[in-house]
């Protein structure tokens, strides 16, 4: 496994046996794992490096899981899964209140751990802003900003722009746009794509100096730098 491409996971857990077990399970499926044995170390590492998911034990000596979570949330939105030894509702609620995304109760099955880590990874990806030239897309807030100006897009226009942005520099066909953005196998007319591309151009390109949406005749469209 090429560790440079493995999603980086931080495990903040003072019980070495549990930390080691989690490390083995996650590394086995291709994650790169860093272990912190206490809250202070965990917080320092989480702030200094970009992890894709953080597994954070609730009960830590010194700086506790809730405090680490709160302190981290002032700076970063890395998905956090709280690990709690107790199946107590108040622990879960206080973790979620502190900004955690999910929690898992110890002892847990490997399948559950992996499923929750994958879900947290997807959440993290959806939070990442996308950039192309002076266009920025914030998927989670469903916002698009060009040259500092917030674009007023309908739901469908946003979905279309988001799709083009995820495939920036690649030519996408009308058919694949229909399938991915409209979400069904469209038989026949693909004119609806052209109509929406026109709407998008009026909002994304025309008010600005340089067009980002380009037509590739006979093939489809591409979003790329001017
Ligand atoms: Ca603990």
XYZ file of C-alpha atoms and ligand atoms in Angstrom:
227
model
C 0.000 0.000 0.000
C 1.324 3.401 -0.972
C 1.061 5.312 2.273
C 1.276 8.673 0.457
C -2.190 8.025 -0.964
C -3.718 6.447 2.124
C -6.287 8.506 4.004
C -4.659 9.724 7.228
C -6.483 8.890 10.445
C -5.608 10.158 13.898
C -6.496 7.933 16.832
C -6.489 9.667 20.217
C -6.743 6.851 22.722
C -4.877 6.307 25.989
C -5.543 2.570 26.217
C -2.649 1.192 24.225
C -4.267 -2.163 23.537
C -7.353 -0.543 21.997
C -5.277 2.009 20.083
C -3.125 -0.766 18.651
C -6.174 -2.826 17.688
C -7.746 0.120 15.857
C -4.431 0.835 14.158
C -4.155 -2.750 12.898
C -7.720 -2.846 11.611
C -7.453 0.502 9.825
C -4.019 -0.141 8.353
C -5.225 -3.504 7.129
C -7.767 -1.763 4.880
C -5.315 0.873 3.698
C -5.484 3.814 6.077
C -2.395 5.555 7.436
C -2.785 5.684 11.213
C -1.194 8.023 13.756
C -1.751 7.335 17.451
C -1.795 9.935 20.197
C -1.827 8.593 23.754
C -3.314 11.673 25.398
C -5.513 14.663 24.632
C -2.768 17.294 24.507
C -0.750 15.310 21.966
C -3.902 14.556 19.991
C -4.917 18.198 19.796
C -1.419 19.313 18.835
C -1.204 16.731 16.034
C -4.746 17.447 14.825
C -3.967 21.140 14.527
C -0.546 20.665 12.947
C -1.477 18.059 10.329
C -4.399 17.460 8.023
C -6.083 14.221 9.000
C -9.115 13.024 7.136
C -10.814 11.503 10.158
C -10.100 11.685 13.890
C -11.107 8.936 16.316
C -11.232 10.605 19.701
C -11.626 8.784 22.989
C -13.946 10.509 25.427
C -12.143 9.499 28.613
C -8.560 10.672 28.396
C -6.177 11.572 31.204
C -5.601 15.325 31.385
C -7.297 17.075 28.517
C -10.487 15.053 27.907
C -12.117 14.144 24.630
C -14.806 16.833 24.887
C -12.202 19.553 25.509
C -10.057 18.347 22.608
C -13.109 18.320 20.367
C -14.164 21.859 21.338
C -10.653 23.253 20.980
C -10.196 21.616 17.584
C -13.547 22.872 16.299
C -12.404 26.458 16.779
C -9.932 25.867 13.960
C -10.834 22.813 11.928
C -13.761 20.832 10.603
C -12.020 17.458 10.356
C -14.682 14.761 10.904
C -14.489 13.475 14.485
C -15.809 10.161 15.762
C -15.946 10.009 19.555
C -15.059 6.722 21.209
C -16.988 6.141 24.383
C -16.636 3.242 26.776
C -20.005 3.948 28.258
C -23.272 3.552 26.501
C -24.628 6.670 28.149
C -26.816 9.082 26.301
C -25.349 12.143 28.012
C -21.839 11.210 26.832
C -23.018 10.954 23.255
C -24.953 14.199 23.451
C -22.073 16.129 24.994
C -19.743 14.783 22.296
C -22.090 15.828 19.524
C -22.662 19.194 21.220
C -18.895 19.712 21.308
C -18.807 19.320 17.527
C -18.201 15.598 17.021
C -19.827 14.082 13.939
C -20.486 10.614 15.258
C -19.697 8.321 18.148
C -19.001 4.662 18.621
C -19.373 2.729 21.839
C -16.570 0.465 22.995
C -16.325 -2.455 22.563
C -17.197 -2.265 18.881
C -17.041 -4.702 15.994
C -14.462 -4.050 13.290
C -17.198 -3.779 10.650
C -18.911 -1.018 12.597
C -15.666 0.880 13.085
C -14.847 0.686 9.368
C -18.368 1.654 8.323
C -18.322 4.732 10.536
C -14.844 5.749 9.404
C -15.951 5.482 5.782
C -19.076 7.529 6.476
C -16.937 10.178 8.206
C -14.549 10.204 5.238
C -17.427 10.885 2.866
C -18.591 13.676 5.121
C -15.118 15.184 5.130
C -14.899 15.062 1.354
C -18.249 16.821 1.035
C -16.893 19.628 3.215
C -13.902 20.339 1.076
C -14.126 23.476 -0.955
C -13.419 23.188 -4.655
C -11.504 25.868 -6.519
C -10.926 26.684 -10.130
C -9.391 30.040 -11.037
C -11.556 32.584 -9.163
C -14.498 30.197 -8.752
C -15.016 28.557 -5.361
C -17.642 25.956 -4.500
C -18.551 25.110 -0.906
C -20.444 21.835 -1.322
C -21.719 21.578 2.227
C -23.196 25.069 2.234
C -24.179 24.656 -1.415
C -22.575 27.953 -2.280
C -20.719 29.106 -5.333
C -18.576 32.229 -5.298
C -16.855 33.819 -8.272
C -14.347 36.652 -7.852
C -15.743 37.201 -4.370
C -19.336 37.429 -5.594
C -21.889 34.946 -4.292
C -23.706 33.375 -7.235
C -27.440 32.939 -6.964
C -28.033 29.477 -8.368
C -31.077 27.234 -8.362
C -30.699 23.723 -6.933
C -30.258 22.201 -10.387
C -27.824 24.877 -11.507
C -25.745 24.333 -8.396
C -25.743 20.560 -8.898
C -24.666 21.001 -12.498
C -21.867 23.417 -11.611
C -20.736 21.152 -8.768
C -20.628 18.203 -11.165
C -18.608 20.173 -13.738
C -16.279 21.320 -10.958
C -15.687 17.768 -9.732
C -14.723 16.901 -13.284
C -12.794 20.094 -13.977
C -10.484 19.866 -17.006
C -12.306 16.749 -18.208
C -14.797 16.838 -21.034
C -18.142 15.461 -19.857
C -20.851 14.318 -22.239
C -24.451 15.492 -22.088
C -25.464 11.912 -21.320
C -23.179 11.609 -18.311
C -24.338 15.013 -17.050
C -27.949 13.834 -17.309
C -27.226 10.594 -15.511
C -25.233 12.192 -12.709
C -27.060 15.488 -12.216
C -30.610 14.600 -13.174
C -30.128 11.160 -11.694
C -31.881 8.935 -14.158
C -31.209 7.243 -17.465
C -32.482 9.772 -19.868
C -33.701 8.482 -23.202
C -33.538 10.839 -26.131
C -33.504 14.572 -25.498
C -30.373 15.961 -23.951
C -31.411 19.523 -24.762
C -32.217 20.130 -21.118
C -28.469 20.057 -20.416
C -27.826 22.733 -23.024
C -30.607 24.852 -21.541
C -29.103 24.626 -18.054
C -25.599 25.261 -19.341
C -26.978 28.463 -20.847
C -28.503 29.446 -17.485
C -25.191 28.719 -15.766
C -23.224 30.754 -18.269
C -25.431 33.747 -17.634
C -24.610 33.577 -13.933
C -21.125 32.073 -13.779
C -19.431 33.444 -16.896
C -21.156 36.419 -18.431
C -20.813 38.868 -15.525
C -17.071 38.144 -15.381
C -14.171 38.718 -17.714
C -13.320 35.177 -18.700
C -15.484 32.130 -19.395
C -14.900 28.899 -17.468
C -17.582 26.795 -19.172
C -16.480 25.642 -22.599
C -18.423 23.740 -25.255
C -16.636 20.878 -26.949
C -18.557 20.513 -30.169
C -20.096 17.098 -30.653
C -18.833 15.864 -27.291
C -20.081 17.898 -24.365
C -18.764 20.477 -21.942
C -15.717 21.167 -19.851
C -15.090 23.507 -16.965
C -11.562 24.812 -17.115
C -9.422 27.836 -16.550
C -9.742 30.523 -19.205
Ca -9.712 6.207 27.684
